[in-house]
Amino acid sequence: MPVRPALAAVLGSAALLTLAATPAHAAAPAHAAAPAHVAGSARIAVPVHAVPVHAVPVHAAPGESVTVDTVGRLAADGTVTLTGTYRCTGNTGPVFVTSALSQRDPRVKHGIGGTVARCDGTTHTWSNSGQVSGETLQPGTAHVQATVMELRPVGLVPLPVFHATADQDVTLVQG
């Protein structure tokens, strides 16, 4: 099995486990269901109240961070390259820097690659590249969310632990 589909399956499973393991009191306030779409998947409705507050932390843990550079590259073949920096510590399982991009509709997020992270307390650069399906990206403004996520071994199932997250408006430039 190629690495990217396997990584996507693991990360997707981890996200579902996070939702299942969230205590009811940690859920966000109930709202109407909002349509959500991830590139390459079927369109589904996700009730907003089912998303746990801690699924995307507002702040990084002390000494941990992730940044997104304000310029992303858009190649002629549609490949997007996003870059930034990260710093993390204290992992016991594999750690990844993931990124998602939206341009026209903020509800439609496209996963753009993933990078294996090294959590040694120093600042490192990350670079994720990928193509989107179902939408043609254009040079101009887009929104990126980057996350440093660990798959921490807990019993038989690795559970996601979020070290840091960042939301950044970027400019996609041709090249």
JSON list of N, CA and C in Angstrom, two decimals, residues 8-52:
[
{"chain": "A", "resi": 8, "resn": "ALA", "atom": "N", "xyz": [-3.20, 8.56, 5.33]},
{"chain": "A", "resi": 8, "resn": "ALA", "atom": "CA", "xyz": [-4.54, 9.15, 5.36]},
{"chain": "A", "resi": 8, "resn": "ALA", "atom": "C", "xyz": [-5.50, 8.26, 6.14]},
{"chain": "A", "resi": 9, "resn": "ALA", "atom": "N", "xyz": [-5.40, 6.95, 5.95]},
{"chain": "A", "resi": 9, "resn": "ALA", "atom": "CA", "xyz": [-6.27, 6.03, 6.67]},
{"chain": "A", "resi": 9, "resn": "ALA", "atom": "C", "xyz": [-6.00, 6.08, 8.17]},
{"chain": "A", "resi": 10, "resn": "VAL", "atom": "N", "xyz": [-4.73, 6.11, 8.55]},
{"chain": "A", "resi": 10, "resn": "VAL", "atom": "CA", "xyz": [-4.38, 6.16, 9.98]},
{"chain": "A", "resi": 10, "resn": "VAL", "atom": "C", "xyz": [-4.86, 7.47, 10.59]},
{"chain": "A", "resi": 11, "resn": "LEU", "atom": "N", "xyz": [-4.59, 8.59, 9.91]},
{"chain": "A", "resi": 11, "resn": "LEU", "atom": "CA", "xyz": [-4.99, 9.90, 10.46]},
{"chain": "A", "resi": 11, "resn": "LEU", "atom": "C", "xyz": [-6.51, 10.02, 10.54]},
{"chain": "A", "resi": 12, "resn": "GLY", "atom": "N", "xyz": [-7.22, 9.51, 9.52]},
{"chain": "A", "resi": 12, "resn": "GLY", "atom": "CA", "xyz": [-8.69, 9.54, 9.55]},
{"chain": "A", "resi": 12, "resn": "GLY", "atom": "C", "xyz": [-9.24, 8.71, 10.69]},
{"chain": "A", "resi": 13, "resn": "SER", "atom": "N", "xyz": [-8.67, 7.52, 10.89]},
{"chain": "A", "resi": 13, "resn": "SER", "atom": "CA", "xyz": [-9.10, 6.67, 12.00]},
{"chain": "A", "resi": 13, "resn": "SER", "atom": "C", "xyz": [-8.84, 7.35, 13.33]},
{"chain": "A", "resi": 14, "resn": "ALA", "atom": "N", "xyz": [-7.67, 7.99, 13.44]},
{"chain": "A", "resi": 14, "resn": "ALA", "atom": "CA", "xyz": [-7.34, 8.68, 14.69]},
{"chain": "A", "resi": 14, "resn": "ALA", "atom": "C", "xyz": [-8.32, 9.81, 14.97]},
{"chain": "A", "resi": 15, "resn": "ALA", "atom": "N", "xyz": [-8.72, 10.54, 13.93]},
{"chain": "A", "resi": 15, "resn": "ALA", "atom": "CA", "xyz": [-9.67, 11.63, 14.11]},
{"chain": "A", "resi": 15, "resn": "ALA", "atom": "C", "xyz": [-11.02, 11.09, 14.58]},
{"chain": "A", "resi": 16, "resn": "LEU", "atom": "N", "xyz": [-11.47, 9.99, 14.01]},
{"chain": "A", "resi": 16, "resn": "LEU", "atom": "CA", "xyz": [-12.74, 9.39, 14.44]},
{"chain": "A", "resi": 16, "resn": "LEU", "atom": "C", "xyz": [-12.66, 8.90, 15.87]},
{"chain": "A", "resi": 17, "resn": "LEU", "atom": "N", "xyz": [-11.52, 8.33, 16.25]},
{"chain": "A", "resi": 17, "resn": "LEU", "atom": "CA", "xyz": [-11.35, 7.89, 17.63]},
{"chain": "A", "resi": 17, "resn": "LEU", "atom": "C", "xyz": [-11.38, 9.06, 18.60]},
{"chain": "A", "resi": 18, "resn": "THR", "atom": "N", "xyz": [-10.83, 10.19, 18.17]},
{"chain": "A", "resi": 18, "resn": "THR", "atom": "CA", "xyz": [-10.86, 11.38, 19.02]},
{"chain": "A", "resi": 18, "resn": "THR", "atom": "C", "xyz": [-12.30, 11.81, 19.28]},
{"chain": "A", "resi": 19, "resn": "LEU", "atom": "N", "xyz": [-13.12, 11.80, 18.22]},
{"chain": "A", "resi": 19, "resn": "LEU", "atom": "CA", "xyz": [-14.52, 12.18, 18.39]},
{"chain": "A", "resi": 19, "resn": "LEU", "atom": "C", "xyz": [-15.24, 11.21, 19.32]},
{"chain": "A", "resi": 20, "resn": "ALA", "atom": "N", "xyz": [-14.95, 9.92, 19.18]},
{"chain": "A", "resi": 20, "resn": "ALA", "atom": "CA", "xyz": [-15.62, 8.92, 20.00]},
{"chain": "A", "resi": 20, "resn": "ALA", "atom": "C", "xyz": [-15.18, 9.00, 21.46]},
{"chain": "A", "resi": 21, "resn": "ALA", "atom": "N", "xyz": [-13.94, 9.40, 21.69]},
{"chain": "A", "resi": 21, "resn": "ALA", "atom": "CA", "xyz": [-13.41, 9.42, 23.05]},
{"chain": "A", "resi": 21, "resn": "ALA", "atom": "C", "xyz": [-13.66, 10.72, 23.81]},
{"chain": "A", "resi": 22, "resn": "THR", "atom": "N", "xyz": [-14.29, 11.69, 23.16]},
{"chain": "A", "resi": 22, "resn": "THR", "atom": "CA", "xyz": [-14.50, 12.99, 23.79]},
{"chain": "A", "resi": 22, "resn": "THR", "atom": "C", "xyz": [-15.66, 12.94, 24.77]},
{"chain": "A", "resi": 23, "resn": "PRO", "atom": "N", "xyz": [-15.46, 13.39, 26.00]},
{"chain": "A", "resi": 23, "resn": "PRO", "atom": "CA", "xyz": [-16.57, 13.44, 26.94]},
{"chain": "A", "resi": 23, "resn": "PRO", "atom": "C", "xyz": [-17.62, 14.46, 26.49]},
{"chain": "A", "resi": 24, "resn": "ALA", "atom": "N", "xyz": [-18.86, 14.19, 26.84]},
{"chain": "A", "resi": 24, "resn": "ALA", "atom": "CA", "xyz": [-19.96, 15.04, 26.39]},
{"chain": "A", "resi": 24, "resn": "ALA", "atom": "C", "xyz": [-19.79, 16.49, 26.84]},
{"chain": "A", "resi": 25, "resn": "HIS", "atom": "N", "xyz": [-19.24, 16.73, 28.04]},
{"chain": "A", "resi": 25, "resn": "HIS", "atom": "CA", "xyz": [-19.12, 18.10, 28.53]},
{"chain": "A", "resi": 25, "resn": "HIS", "atom": "C", "xyz": [-18.05, 18.89, 27.77]},
{"chain": "A", "resi": 26, "resn": "ALA", "atom": "N", "xyz": [-17.20, 18.23, 26.98]},
{"chain": "A", "resi": 26, "resn": "ALA", "atom": "CA", "xyz": [-16.14, 18.93, 26.25]},
{"chain": "A", "resi": 26, "resn": "ALA", "atom": "C", "xyz": [-16.59, 19.36, 24.86]},
{"chain": "A", "resi": 27, "resn": "ALA", "atom": "N", "xyz": [-17.81, 18.99, 24.47]},
{"chain": "A", "resi": 27, "resn": "ALA", "atom": "CA", "xyz": [-18.28, 19.33, 23.13]},
{"chain": "A", "resi": 27, "resn": "ALA", "atom": "C", "xyz": [-18.63, 20.80, 23.05]},
{"chain": "A", "resi": 28, "resn": "ALA", "atom": "N", "xyz": [-18.52, 21.34, 21.85]},
{"chain": "A", "resi": 28, "resn": "ALA", "atom": "CA", "xyz": [-18.87, 22.73, 21.60]},
{"chain": "A", "resi": 28, "resn": "ALA", "atom": "C", "xyz": [-20.39, 22.88, 21.67]},
{"chain": "A", "resi": 29, "resn": "PRO", "atom": "N", "xyz": [-20.91, 24.10, 21.75]},
{"chain": "A", "resi": 29, "resn": "PRO", "atom": "CA", "xyz": [-22.35, 24.30, 21.79]},
{"chain": "A", "resi": 29, "resn": "PRO", "atom": "C", "xyz": [-23.02, 23.74, 20.55]},
{"chain": "A", "resi": 30, "resn": "ALA", "atom": "N", "xyz": [-24.25, 23.28, 20.74]},
{"chain": "A", "resi": 30, "resn": "ALA", "atom": "CA", "xyz": [-24.98, 22.70, 19.61]},
{"chain": "A", "resi": 30, "resn": "ALA", "atom": "C", "xyz": [-25.37, 23.77, 18.60]},
{"chain": "A", "resi": 31, "resn": "HIS", "atom": "N", "xyz": [-25.20, 23.43, 17.35]},
{"chain": "A", "resi": 31, "resn": "HIS", "atom": "CA", "xyz": [-25.60, 24.28, 16.24]},
{"chain": "A", "resi": 31, "resn": "HIS", "atom": "C", "xyz": [-26.18, 23.38, 15.16]},
{"chain": "A", "resi": 32, "resn": "ALA", "atom": "N", "xyz": [-26.72, 23.98, 14.14]},
{"chain": "A", "resi": 32, "resn": "ALA", "atom": "CA", "xyz": [-27.24, 23.20, 13.03]},
{"chain": "A", "resi": 32, "resn": "ALA", "atom": "C", "xyz": [-26.09, 22.47, 12.33]},
{"chain": "A", "resi": 33, "resn": "ALA", "atom": "N", "xyz": [-26.42, 21.36, 11.68]},
{"chain": "A", "resi": 33, "resn": "ALA", "atom": "CA", "xyz": [-25.40, 20.61, 10.95]},
{"chain": "A", "resi": 33, "resn": "ALA", "atom": "C", "xyz": [-24.86, 21.47, 9.82]},
{"chain": "A", "resi": 34, "resn": "ALA", "atom": "N", "xyz": [-23.56, 21.41, 9.64]},
{"chain": "A", "resi": 34, "resn": "ALA", "atom": "CA", "xyz": [-22.92, 22.16, 8.57]},
{"chain": "A", "resi": 34, "resn": "ALA", "atom": "C", "xyz": [-22.32, 21.18, 7.58]},
{"chain": "A", "resi": 35, "resn": "PRO", "atom": "N", "xyz": [-22.53, 21.39, 6.27]},
{"chain": "A", "resi": 35, "resn": "PRO", "atom": "CA", "xyz": [-21.95, 20.47, 5.31]},
{"chain": "A", "resi": 35, "resn": "PRO", "atom": "C", "xyz": [-20.43, 20.58, 5.35]},
{"chain": "A", "resi": 36, "resn": "ALA", "atom": "N", "xyz": [-19.78, 19.45, 5.24]},
{"chain": "A", "resi": 36, "resn": "ALA", "atom": "CA", "xyz": [-18.32, 19.44, 5.21]},
{"chain": "A", "resi": 36, "resn": "ALA", "atom": "C", "xyz": [-17.88, 18.57, 4.06]},
{"chain": "A", "resi": 37, "resn": "HIS", "atom": "N", "xyz": [-16.75, 18.87, 3.49]},
{"chain": "A", "resi": 37, "resn": "HIS", "atom": "CA", "xyz": [-16.23, 18.10, 2.37]},
{"chain": "A", "resi": 37, "resn": "HIS", "atom": "C", "xyz": [-14.73, 18.09, 2.44]},
{"chain": "A", "resi": 38, "resn": "VAL", "atom": "N", "xyz": [-14.17, 16.91, 2.36]},
{"chain": "A", "resi": 38, "resn": "VAL", "atom": "CA", "xyz": [-12.73, 16.78, 2.27]},
{"chain": "A", "resi": 38, "resn": "VAL", "atom": "C", "xyz": [-12.43, 16.28, 0.87]},
{"chain": "A", "resi": 39, "resn": "ALA", "atom": "N", "xyz": [-11.45, 16.88, 0.22]},
{"chain": "A", "resi": 39, "resn": "ALA", "atom": "CA", "xyz": [-11.13, 16.51, -1.15]},
{"chain": "A", "resi": 39, "resn": "ALA", "atom": "C", "xyz": [-10.95, 15.01, -1.26]},
{"chain": "A", "resi": 40, "resn": "GLY", "atom": "N", "xyz": [-11.54, 14.45, -2.30]},
{"chain": "A", "resi": 40, "resn": "GLY", "atom": "CA", "xyz": [-11.40, 13.03, -2.55]},
{"chain": "A", "resi": 40, "resn": "GLY", "atom": "C", "xyz": [-12.37, 12.18, -1.75]},
{"chain": "A", "resi": 41, "resn": "SER", "atom": "N", "xyz": [-13.37, 12.76, -1.10]},
{"chain": "A", "resi": 41, "resn": "SER", "atom": "CA", "xyz": [-14.33, 12.00, -0.33]},
{"chain": "A", "resi": 41, "resn": "SER", "atom": "C", "xyz": [-15.73, 12.46, -0.68]},
{"chain": "A", "resi": 42, "resn": "ALA", "atom": "N", "xyz": [-16.70, 11.72, -0.20]},
{"chain": "A", "resi": 42, "resn": "ALA", "atom": "CA", "xyz": [-18.09, 12.09, -0.43]},
{"chain": "A", "resi": 42, "resn": "ALA", "atom": "C", "xyz": [-18.46, 13.28, 0.45]},
{"chain": "A", "resi": 43, "resn": "ARG", "atom": "N", "xyz": [-19.42, 14.06, 0.00]},
{"chain": "A", "resi": 43, "resn": "ARG", "atom": "CA", "xyz": [-19.90, 15.19, 0.79]},
{"chain": "A", "resi": 43, "resn": "ARG", "atom": "C", "xyz": [-20.77, 14.64, 1.91]},
{"chain": "A", "resi": 44, "resn": "ILE", "atom": "N", "xyz": [-20.49, 15.07, 3.14]},
{"chain": "A", "resi": 44, "resn": "ILE", "atom": "CA", "xyz": [-21.23, 14.60, 4.30]},
{"chain": "A", "resi": 44, "resn": "ILE", "atom": "C", "xyz": [-21.64, 15.79, 5.16]},
{"chain": "A", "resi": 45, "resn": "ALA", "atom": "N", "xyz": [-22.65, 15.59, 5.99]},
{"chain": "A", "resi": 45, "resn": "ALA", "atom": "CA", "xyz": [-23.05, 16.64, 6.93]},
{"chain": "A", "resi": 45, "resn": "ALA", "atom": "C", "xyz": [-22.44, 16.29, 8.28]},
{"chain": "A", "resi": 46, "resn": "VAL", "atom": "N", "xyz": [-21.76, 17.24, 8.87]},
{"chain": "A", "resi": 46, "resn": "VAL", "atom": "CA", "xyz": [-21.13, 17.03, 10.18]},
{"chain": "A", "resi": 46, "resn": "VAL", "atom": "C", "xyz": [-21.80, 17.95, 11.18]},
{"chain": "A", "resi": 47, "resn": "PRO", "atom": "N", "xyz": [-22.48, 17.39, 12.19]},
{"chain": "A", "resi": 47, "resn": "PRO", "atom": "CA", "xyz": [-23.08, 18.27, 13.19]},
{"chain": "A", "resi": 47, "resn": "PRO", "atom": "C", "xyz": [-21.97, 18.97, 13.98]},
{"chain": "A", "resi": 48, "resn": "VAL", "atom": "N", "xyz": [-22.07, 20.28, 14.06]},
{"chain": "A", "resi": 48, "resn": "VAL", "atom": "CA", "xyz": [-21.03, 21.07, 14.71]},
{"chain": "A", "resi": 48, "resn": "VAL", "atom": "C", "xyz": [-20.90, 20.70, 16.17]},
{"chain": "A", "resi": 49, "resn": "HIS", "atom": "N", "xyz": [-21.99, 20.35, 16.83]},
{"chain": "A", "resi": 49, "resn": "HIS", "atom": "CA", "xyz": [-21.91, 20.05, 18.26]},
{"chain": "A", "resi": 49, "resn": "HIS", "atom": "C", "xyz": [-21.12, 18.77, 18.54]},
{"chain": "A", "resi": 50, "resn": "ALA", "atom": "N", "xyz": [-20.84, 17.95, 17.53]},
{"chain": "A", "resi": 50, "resn": "ALA", "atom": "CA", "xyz": [-20.09, 16.71, 17.74]},
{"chain": "A", "resi": 50, "resn": "ALA", "atom": "C", "xyz": [-18.58, 16.94, 17.71]},
{"chain": "A", "resi": 51, "resn": "VAL", "atom": "N", "xyz": [-18.14, 18.12, 17.35]},
{"chain": "A", "resi": 51, "resn": "VAL", "atom": "CA", "xyz": [-16.71, 18.39, 17.27]},
{"chain": "A", "resi": 51, "resn": "VAL", "atom": "C", "xyz": [-16.21, 18.82, 18.64]},
{"chain": "A", "resi": 52, "resn": "PRO", "atom": "N", "xyz": [-15.26, 18.06, 19.21]},
{"chain": "A", "resi": 52, "resn": "PRO", "atom": "CA", "xyz": [-14.78, 18.42, 20.55]},
{"chain": "A", "resi": 52, "resn": "PRO", "atom": "C", "xyz": [-13.98, 19.71, 20.53]}
]
